């Protein structure tokens, strides 16, 4: 049963680890703006596809002119 | 003709839409923005939301002051000669398209490295390279696409205050300890005499003790400090029994552990602190994008154009000296009192008084700080420095300094006084009884009483009820600064209204015509003439006339500054303007009016009348039943008779009140033991708003202008005011009911404590149970009563 020292030790280390990570994320300002990142992550895709379309259109135009 | 909406901003395009790329725009500005975005392949902007834009404002020369090194230095957050970081407040951020376009600024300007939006706070942070761009260029760029930043004197003055995160850390520590200690103390709850449990018991207890130390000495330290302060001022606030409870819990548990008597109450202790802090956290609801503490500095521009030897230079507002000659452009705010030298001055004092119809000034007239020039550029000579200006002097009044020192006597504290005394008495009597009955149990019982009586549930009910109501109000666009405001609101017995801008709408001035009726042709001619005039009153009348203007242009047109227009069209001569100009007898001296003379024959006049907010009559009727009503207006009593018919009989009218008079009036009221609520909008109400028990600022646009106040109410919701007041009263009733409930828990707990049966497991069940059930109780009830809103 001495294994209990290990299990408790491990569980407390894990808990303390998460606690430190939490404090760090608060300090870094992660929780100051909880809305914008959720919108921001949707943007990248649109920009890329839009650009591609534009490029295709441009190429088509150039081809026509030729 | 079908109604077309602008592709960019969604506004009605009117009769002459601007067409581009098969799309319609309401104005050239919107079209330009579209062009800019189109050229940079940013039209995705329009895919995210339909018509997301806002009409860009005219910026010619407006940001020249951003060339001034000193000003740049103050605005920049970071600058290492290579790269700079700047943060702007942009009120027009409102949807995801805004985020998208502002975060793609680097496509519009090569110099931008990163642009980041904080949507809830409406902030834009730009990192840029100093070599390829500069601040002025950036500001002009974002203004040109419709996101004009709001740069005020305050930005230059105050250093950005960091958000206080202490409470978050305190909650985190308490939560961490609560969870772990509960797990560690679980085996002992059931008092199983098992070999291994017996063996590791001491280790478990030691770990609990280690974990509880930061909870007591860091997380709960504010309660000790507050209790100490309360006692020093001979006040028994709610924190006194809490601090007492926490210390007794800690001392008794520590004693139990080290003398090997029992396992202590560390789980209850950390749970208690956790719940209490959670309540505090919930109460600290803030509306990030609103500011309740604005003074004149957040209204005033940071820089102004100074004319020196016929040259224009930009200086900071604080450097303005008496005798300086300033250039005020169209749409700029006058920062200091002065005398008009030349130019066509039409000053909109709506920030100051709420009155939006511009006041016409002639050369030599006095101009007051806070007015906004609306008809071209003017020159003025400064007669007071900014600190001595009429408007800013109001802020030197004491009310603006002492407001933080106000000792709030809230409902929880007033109850806790009796509570604390009762608990101490019960503990004492219990102690006396056990002293004679069984002296061994004395320590046990007395500490148990103090532990179980710790008013956790009592302290939680108010924060959660207020926090929830605050959230509901905010959702309905009634923003309160803090929870004390609700309590103060429920105590109010007198409501004072400012007139202009508060019960009148500031944008839609109604025009009424008096005199011989004009024919349609005459009206059309009038409209054609007015079209050529840039005068604000002409513009209002032009908008008001609902006829098509003639195709012919006036054959002669002569606008006489400050008087009126003389023009000929189709051989008919029109004289439009002031009564003296038209040589007519002035009828309404108190109100703004335009007189009309056609072919030397006086026809009549248009009178500008304030239009009252929708539901004003009903609001006053409802409020008149329970409250004393007062109209406190800076205007003359021109509309008194009309108002008397509109408002209930017991309404008191006070006209011609200067800002200081308003403040004094409220002070007098309060000295007569009245609890006053002031409802106003302009800067001239700032003193009154600060002095009153509850100051509510009415605002057409909650993002931009509101003086220092306790609450901001969206102008559209003016008619809901009685419901809001009613709801704050109901909230107090709910809190009182929850107090009764928490007393019941305390009585049950006291039974266990006094009979000496308070074991750790009983405490561990009873204490969180009472806390959680109180929270659920008030949350459900407050949601229920606010359903009708």
PDB file of C-alpha atoms in Angstrom, chain B residues 205-407:
ATOM      1  CA  UNK B 205      -4.272  15.742   7.065  1.00  0.00           C
ATOM      2  CA  UNK B 206      -0.875  17.300   6.590  1.00  0.00           C
ATOM      3  CA  UNK B 207      -1.487  17.744   2.885  1.00  0.00           C
ATOM      4  CA  UNK B 208      -4.837  19.368   3.600  1.00  0.00           C
ATOM      5  CA  UNK B 209      -3.224  21.712   6.049  1.00  0.00           C
ATOM      6  CA  UNK B 210      -0.579  22.724   3.526  1.00  0.00           C
ATOM      7  CA  UNK B 211      -3.213  23.402   0.905  1.00  0.00           C
ATOM      8  CA  UNK B 212      -5.502  25.389   3.129  1.00  0.00           C
ATOM      9  CA  UNK B 213      -2.826  27.872   4.151  1.00  0.00           C
ATOM     10  CA  UNK B 214      -2.843  29.870   0.875  1.00  0.00           C
ATOM     11  CA  UNK B 215      -6.647  29.793   0.937  1.00  0.00           C
ATOM     12  CA  UNK B 216      -6.802  31.437   4.337  1.00  0.00           C
ATOM     13  CA  UNK B 217      -3.920  33.827   3.941  1.00  0.00           C
ATOM     14  CA  UNK B 218      -4.225  34.748   0.284  1.00  0.00           C
ATOM     15  CA  UNK B 219      -7.698  33.983  -1.058  1.00  0.00           C
ATOM     16  CA  UNK B 220      -9.575  35.090   2.030  1.00  0.00           C
ATOM     17  CA  UNK B 221      -7.353  38.000   2.991  1.00  0.00           C
ATOM     18  CA  UNK B 222      -9.801  40.621   1.687  1.00  0.00           C
ATOM     19  CA  UNK B 223     -12.397  39.469   4.199  1.00  0.00           C
ATOM     20  CA  UNK B 224     -10.006  39.954   7.090  1.00  0.00           C
ATOM     21  CA  UNK B 225      -8.973  43.360   5.822  1.00  0.00           C
ATOM     22  CA  UNK B 226     -12.555  44.444   5.282  1.00  0.00           C
ATOM     23  CA  UNK B 227     -13.630  43.135   8.681  1.00  0.00           C
ATOM     24  CA  UNK B 228     -10.741  44.953  10.333  1.00  0.00           C
ATOM     25  CA  UNK B 229     -11.639  48.180   8.567  1.00  0.00           C
ATOM     26  CA  UNK B 230     -15.278  47.747   9.517  1.00  0.00           C
ATOM     27  CA  UNK B 231     -14.430  47.232  13.168  1.00  0.00           C
ATOM     28  CA  UNK B 232     -12.113  50.220  13.113  1.00  0.00           C
ATOM     29  CA  UNK B 233     -15.015  52.371  11.969  1.00  0.00           C
ATOM     30  CA  UNK B 234     -17.228  50.670  14.558  1.00  0.00           C
ATOM     31  CA  UNK B 235     -19.301  49.000  11.882  1.00  0.00           C
ATOM     32  CA  UNK B 236     -20.321  45.367  11.959  1.00  0.00           C
ATOM     33  CA  UNK B 237     -20.376  44.602   8.267  1.00  0.00           C
ATOM     34  CA  UNK B 238     -21.005  41.178   6.766  1.00  0.00           C
ATOM     35  CA  UNK B 239     -17.283  40.522   6.565  1.00  0.00           C
ATOM     36  CA  UNK B 240     -16.937  40.489  10.350  1.00  0.00           C
ATOM     37  CA  UNK B 241     -18.845  37.224  10.917  1.00  0.00           C
ATOM     38  CA  UNK B 242     -17.247  35.790   7.776  1.00  0.00           C
ATOM     39  CA  UNK B 243     -13.743  36.583   8.972  1.00  0.00           C
ATOM     40  CA  UNK B 244     -14.661  35.263  12.412  1.00  0.00           C
ATOM     41  CA  UNK B 245     -16.005  32.054  10.877  1.00  0.00           C
ATOM     42  CA  UNK B 246     -12.948  31.536   8.719  1.00  0.00           C
ATOM     43  CA  UNK B 247     -10.513  32.095  11.553  1.00  0.00           C
ATOM     44  CA  UNK B 248     -12.429  29.850  13.958  1.00  0.00           C
ATOM     45  CA  UNK B 249     -12.607  27.134  11.282  1.00  0.00           C
ATOM     46  CA  UNK B 250      -8.894  27.407  10.668  1.00  0.00           C
ATOM     47  CA  UNK B 251      -7.842  27.494  14.302  1.00  0.00           C
ATOM     48  CA  UNK B 252     -10.119  24.669  15.417  1.00  0.00           C
ATOM     49  CA  UNK B 253      -9.188  22.446  12.471  1.00  0.00           C
ATOM     50  CA  UNK B 254      -5.499  23.056  13.008  1.00  0.00           C
ATOM     51  CA  UNK B 255      -5.815  22.279  16.703  1.00  0.00           C
ATOM     52  CA  UNK B 256      -7.773  19.100  15.917  1.00  0.00           C
ATOM     53  CA  UNK B 257      -5.207  17.906  13.444  1.00  0.00           C
ATOM     54  CA  UNK B 258      -2.130  18.550  15.492  1.00  0.00           C
ATOM     55  CA  UNK B 259      -3.591  17.194  18.700  1.00  0.00           C
ATOM     56  CA  UNK B 260      -4.924  14.223  16.708  1.00  0.00           C
ATOM     57  CA  UNK B 261      -8.504  14.797  17.809  1.00  0.00           C
ATOM     58  CA  UNK B 262     -10.130  14.709  14.400  1.00  0.00           C
ATOM     59  CA  UNK B 263      -9.765  15.609  10.775  1.00  0.00           C
ATOM     60  CA  UNK B 264     -10.905  19.205  10.982  1.00  0.00           C
ATOM     61  CA  UNK B 265     -13.094  21.191   8.658  1.00  0.00           C
ATOM     62  CA  UNK B 266     -10.585  22.174   5.993  1.00  0.00           C
ATOM     63  CA  UNK B 267     -12.871  21.051   3.184  1.00  0.00           C
ATOM     64  CA  UNK B 268     -15.702  23.235   4.485  1.00  0.00           C
ATOM     65  CA  UNK B 269     -13.284  26.094   4.970  1.00  0.00           C
ATOM     66  CA  UNK B 270     -11.933  26.061   1.433  1.00  0.00           C
ATOM     67  CA  UNK B 271     -15.419  25.448   0.035  1.00  0.00           C
ATOM     68  CA  UNK B 272     -16.746  28.416   1.953  1.00  0.00           C
ATOM     69  CA  UNK B 273     -14.004  30.712   0.679  1.00  0.00           C
ATOM     70  CA  UNK B 274     -14.483  29.420  -2.847  1.00  0.00           C
ATOM     71  CA  UNK B 275     -18.227  30.102  -2.869  1.00  0.00           C
ATOM     72  CA  UNK B 276     -17.802  33.523  -1.324  1.00  0.00           C
ATOM     73  CA  UNK B 277     -15.212  34.534  -3.897  1.00  0.00           C
ATOM     74  CA  UNK B 278     -17.364  33.147  -6.663  1.00  0.00           C
ATOM     75  CA  UNK B 279     -20.164  35.435  -5.501  1.00  0.00           C
ATOM     76  CA  UNK B 280     -17.773  38.358  -5.526  1.00  0.00           C
ATOM     77  CA  UNK B 281     -16.636  37.409  -8.990  1.00  0.00           C
ATOM     78  CA  UNK B 282     -20.190  37.221 -10.230  1.00  0.00           C
ATOM     79  CA  UNK B 283     -20.980  40.610  -8.775  1.00  0.00           C
ATOM     80  CA  UNK B 284     -18.024  42.201 -10.514  1.00  0.00           C
ATOM     81  CA  UNK B 285     -19.818  42.142 -13.826  1.00  0.00           C
ATOM     82  CA  UNK B 286     -18.429  44.862 -16.029  1.00  0.00           C
ATOM     83  CA  UNK B 287     -19.421  46.067 -19.416  1.00  0.00           C
ATOM     84  CA  UNK B 288     -16.020  46.245 -21.010  1.00  0.00           C
ATOM     85  CA  UNK B 289     -17.052  48.458 -23.855  1.00  0.00           C
ATOM     86  CA  UNK B 290     -18.707  51.095 -21.701  1.00  0.00           C
ATOM     87  CA  UNK B 291     -17.157  53.712 -19.567  1.00  0.00           C
ATOM     88  CA  UNK B 292     -19.042  55.040 -16.585  1.00  0.00           C
ATOM     89  CA  UNK B 293     -16.341  57.362 -15.379  1.00  0.00           C
ATOM     90  CA  UNK B 294     -16.014  59.816 -18.209  1.00  0.00           C
ATOM     91  CA  UNK B 295     -15.049  63.356 -17.543  1.00  0.00           C
ATOM     92  CA  UNK B 296     -14.559  66.152 -20.014  1.00  0.00           C
ATOM     93  CA  UNK B 297     -11.211  64.678 -21.006  1.00  0.00           C
ATOM     94  CA  UNK B 298     -12.809  61.796 -22.836  1.00  0.00           C
ATOM     95  CA  UNK B 299     -14.847  64.205 -24.929  1.00  0.00           C
ATOM     96  CA  UNK B 300     -12.251  66.720 -25.843  1.00  0.00           C
ATOM     97  CA  UNK B 301      -9.907  66.401 -28.783  1.00  0.00           C
ATOM     98  CA  UNK B 302      -6.239  65.848 -28.130  1.00  0.00           C
ATOM     99  CA  UNK B 303      -4.980  68.530 -30.468  1.00  0.00           C
ATOM    100  CA  UNK B 304      -6.135  71.706 -32.123  1.00  0.00           C
ATOM    101  CA  UNK B 305      -4.967  73.895 -35.027  1.00  0.00           C
ATOM    102  CA  UNK B 306      -3.369  77.094 -33.903  1.00  0.00           C
ATOM    103  CA  UNK B 307      -2.991  80.016 -36.277  1.00  0.00           C
ATOM    104  CA  UNK B 308       0.351  81.713 -35.786  1.00  0.00           C
ATOM    105  CA  UNK B 309       1.657  84.286 -38.245  1.00  0.00           C
ATOM    106  CA  UNK B 310      -0.836  83.101 -40.864  1.00  0.00           C
ATOM    107  CA  UNK B 311       0.479  79.600 -40.530  1.00  0.00           C
ATOM    108  CA  UNK B 312      -1.369  76.609 -39.141  1.00  0.00           C
ATOM    109  CA  UNK B 313       0.371  74.558 -36.513  1.00  0.00           C
ATOM    110  CA  UNK B 314      -0.984  71.706 -34.435  1.00  0.00           C
ATOM    111  CA  UNK B 315      -0.625  71.949 -30.720  1.00  0.00           C
ATOM    112  CA  UNK B 316      -1.893  69.901 -27.820  1.00  0.00           C
ATOM    113  CA  UNK B 317      -5.054  71.089 -26.225  1.00  0.00           C
ATOM    114  CA  UNK B 318      -3.404  71.489 -22.842  1.00  0.00           C
ATOM    115  CA  UNK B 319      -0.934  73.958 -24.321  1.00  0.00           C
ATOM    116  CA  UNK B 320      -3.643  76.398 -25.408  1.00  0.00           C
ATOM    117  CA  UNK B 321      -3.083  79.799 -23.866  1.00  0.00           C
ATOM    118  CA  UNK B 322      -5.289  82.806 -23.471  1.00  0.00           C
ATOM    119  CA  UNK B 323      -5.155  84.950 -26.577  1.00  0.00           C
ATOM    120  CA  UNK B 324      -4.329  82.134 -28.982  1.00  0.00           C
ATOM    121  CA  UNK B 325      -6.099  82.088 -32.286  1.00  0.00           C
ATOM    122  CA  UNK B 326      -7.566  78.701 -33.131  1.00  0.00           C
ATOM    123  CA  UNK B 327      -8.913  77.181 -36.289  1.00  0.00           C
ATOM    124  CA  UNK B 328     -11.946  74.964 -35.718  1.00  0.00           C
ATOM    125  CA  UNK B 329     -12.868  72.838 -38.693  1.00  0.00           C
ATOM    126  CA  UNK B 330     -16.272  71.558 -39.602  1.00  0.00           C
ATOM    127  CA  UNK B 331     -17.333  68.853 -37.169  1.00  0.00           C
ATOM    128  CA  UNK B 332     -14.678  69.666 -34.595  1.00  0.00           C
ATOM    129  CA  UNK B 333     -15.306  70.256 -30.949  1.00  0.00           C
ATOM    130  CA  UNK B 334     -14.469  73.610 -29.431  1.00  0.00           C
ATOM    131  CA  UNK B 335     -12.006  72.765 -26.656  1.00  0.00           C
ATOM    132  CA  UNK B 336     -11.949  76.090 -24.792  1.00  0.00           C
ATOM    133  CA  UNK B 337     -14.086  79.166 -24.301  1.00  0.00           C
ATOM    134  CA  UNK B 338     -13.406  81.849 -26.831  1.00  0.00           C
ATOM    135  CA  UNK B 339     -14.626  84.638 -29.048  1.00  0.00           C
ATOM    136  CA  UNK B 340     -15.581  84.090 -32.650  1.00  0.00           C
ATOM    137  CA  UNK B 341     -13.331  86.054 -35.007  1.00  0.00           C
ATOM    138  CA  UNK B 342     -14.641  85.061 -38.378  1.00  0.00           C
ATOM    139  CA  UNK B 343     -16.449  82.300 -40.159  1.00  0.00           C
ATOM    140  CA  UNK B 344     -19.935  80.970 -40.314  1.00  0.00           C
ATOM    141  CA  UNK B 345     -20.495  79.617 -36.829  1.00  0.00           C
ATOM    142  CA  UNK B 346     -23.327  77.237 -36.136  1.00  0.00           C
ATOM    143  CA  UNK B 347     -22.562  75.501 -32.893  1.00  0.00           C
ATOM    144  CA  UNK B 348     -24.207  72.246 -31.941  1.00  0.00           C
ATOM    145  CA  UNK B 349     -24.200  72.129 -28.154  1.00  0.00           C
ATOM    146  CA  UNK B 350     -25.787  68.695 -27.936  1.00  0.00           C
ATOM    147  CA  UNK B 351     -22.869  67.237 -25.930  1.00  0.00           C
ATOM    148  CA  UNK B 352     -23.379  69.970 -23.426  1.00  0.00           C
ATOM    149  CA  UNK B 353     -27.113  70.558 -23.283  1.00  0.00           C
ATOM    150  CA  UNK B 354     -28.693  67.821 -25.364  1.00  0.00           C
ATOM    151  CA  UNK B 355     -30.080  70.450 -27.733  1.00  0.00           C
ATOM    152  CA  UNK B 356     -29.043  69.506 -31.248  1.00  0.00           C
ATOM    153  CA  UNK B 357     -30.374  72.467 -33.217  1.00  0.00           C
ATOM    154  CA  UNK B 358     -27.247  74.505 -33.914  1.00  0.00           C
ATOM    155  CA  UNK B 359     -26.925  77.942 -32.381  1.00  0.00           C
ATOM    156  CA  UNK B 360     -25.919  80.678 -34.803  1.00  0.00           C
ATOM    157  CA  UNK B 361     -23.096  82.932 -33.652  1.00  0.00           C
ATOM    158  CA  UNK B 362     -21.841  86.163 -35.132  1.00  0.00           C
ATOM    159  CA  UNK B 363     -18.354  87.537 -35.148  1.00  0.00           C
ATOM    160  CA  UNK B 364     -17.560  88.784 -31.664  1.00  0.00           C
ATOM    161  CA  UNK B 365     -19.915  86.362 -29.907  1.00  0.00           C
ATOM    162  CA  UNK B 366     -18.719  84.128 -27.142  1.00  0.00           C
ATOM    163  CA  UNK B 367     -18.249  80.434 -27.860  1.00  0.00           C
ATOM    164  CA  UNK B 368     -18.249  77.882 -25.088  1.00  0.00           C
ATOM    165  CA  UNK B 369     -16.168  74.761 -24.782  1.00  0.00           C
ATOM    166  CA  UNK B 370     -17.943  71.545 -25.717  1.00  0.00           C
ATOM    167  CA  UNK B 371     -19.818  72.910 -28.723  1.00  0.00           C
ATOM    168  CA  UNK B 372     -19.365  71.325 -32.106  1.00  0.00           C
ATOM    169  CA  UNK B 373     -18.965  73.516 -35.170  1.00  0.00           C
ATOM    170  CA  UNK B 374     -21.300  72.374 -37.941  1.00  0.00           C
ATOM    171  CA  UNK B 375     -20.960  74.874 -40.804  1.00  0.00           C
ATOM    172  CA  UNK B 376     -17.454  75.089 -42.200  1.00  0.00           C
ATOM    173  CA  UNK B 377     -14.276  76.304 -40.583  1.00  0.00           C
ATOM    174  CA  UNK B 378     -14.161  79.170 -38.112  1.00  0.00           C
ATOM    175  CA  UNK B 379     -11.489  81.125 -36.332  1.00  0.00           C
ATOM    176  CA  UNK B 380     -11.706  81.965 -32.685  1.00  0.00           C
ATOM    177  CA  UNK B 381      -9.667  83.682 -30.032  1.00  0.00           C
ATOM    178  CA  UNK B 382      -9.137  81.928 -26.738  1.00  0.00           C
ATOM    179  CA  UNK B 383     -10.277  83.725 -23.605  1.00  0.00           C
ATOM    180  CA  UNK B 384      -9.836  80.954 -21.049  1.00  0.00           C
ATOM    181  CA  UNK B 385      -7.414  78.104 -20.751  1.00  0.00           C
ATOM    182  CA  UNK B 386      -8.925  74.651 -20.751  1.00  0.00           C
ATOM    183  CA  UNK B 387      -9.004  74.312 -16.975  1.00  0.00           C
ATOM    184  CA  UNK B 388     -10.811  77.593 -16.598  1.00  0.00           C
ATOM    185  CA  UNK B 389     -13.435  76.999 -19.227  1.00  0.00           C
ATOM    186  CA  UNK B 390     -17.030  77.227 -18.122  1.00  0.00           C
ATOM    187  CA  UNK B 391     -17.734  73.578 -18.736  1.00  0.00           C
ATOM    188  CA  UNK B 392     -14.552  72.066 -17.350  1.00  0.00           C
ATOM    189  CA  UNK B 393     -14.828  74.076 -14.168  1.00  0.00           C
ATOM    190  CA  UNK B 394     -17.819  71.996 -13.270  1.00  0.00           C
ATOM    191  CA  UNK B 395     -15.473  69.051 -12.868  1.00  0.00           C
ATOM    192  CA  UNK B 396     -13.512  70.751 -10.165  1.00  0.00           C
ATOM    193  CA  UNK B 397     -16.600  70.489  -7.983  1.00  0.00           C
ATOM    194  CA  UNK B 398     -16.224  68.303  -4.892  1.00  0.00           C
ATOM    195  CA  UNK B 399     -18.805  65.770  -5.997  1.00  0.00           C
ATOM    196  CA  UNK B 400     -16.420  64.383  -8.572  1.00  0.00           C
ATOM    197  CA  UNK B 401     -13.752  63.692  -5.998  1.00  0.00           C
ATOM    198  CA  UNK B 402     -15.586  62.251  -3.065  1.00  0.00           C
ATOM    199  CA  UNK B 403     -17.771  59.784  -4.939  1.00  0.00           C
ATOM    200  CA  UNK B 404     -15.333  56.933  -4.345  1.00  0.00           C
ATOM    201  CA  UNK B 405     -15.274  57.525  -0.630  1.00  0.00           C
ATOM    202  CA  UNK B 406     -19.011  57.033  -0.288  1.00  0.00           C
ATOM    203  CA  UNK B 407     -19.647  54.507   2.447  1.00  0.00           C
TER     204      UNK B 407
END
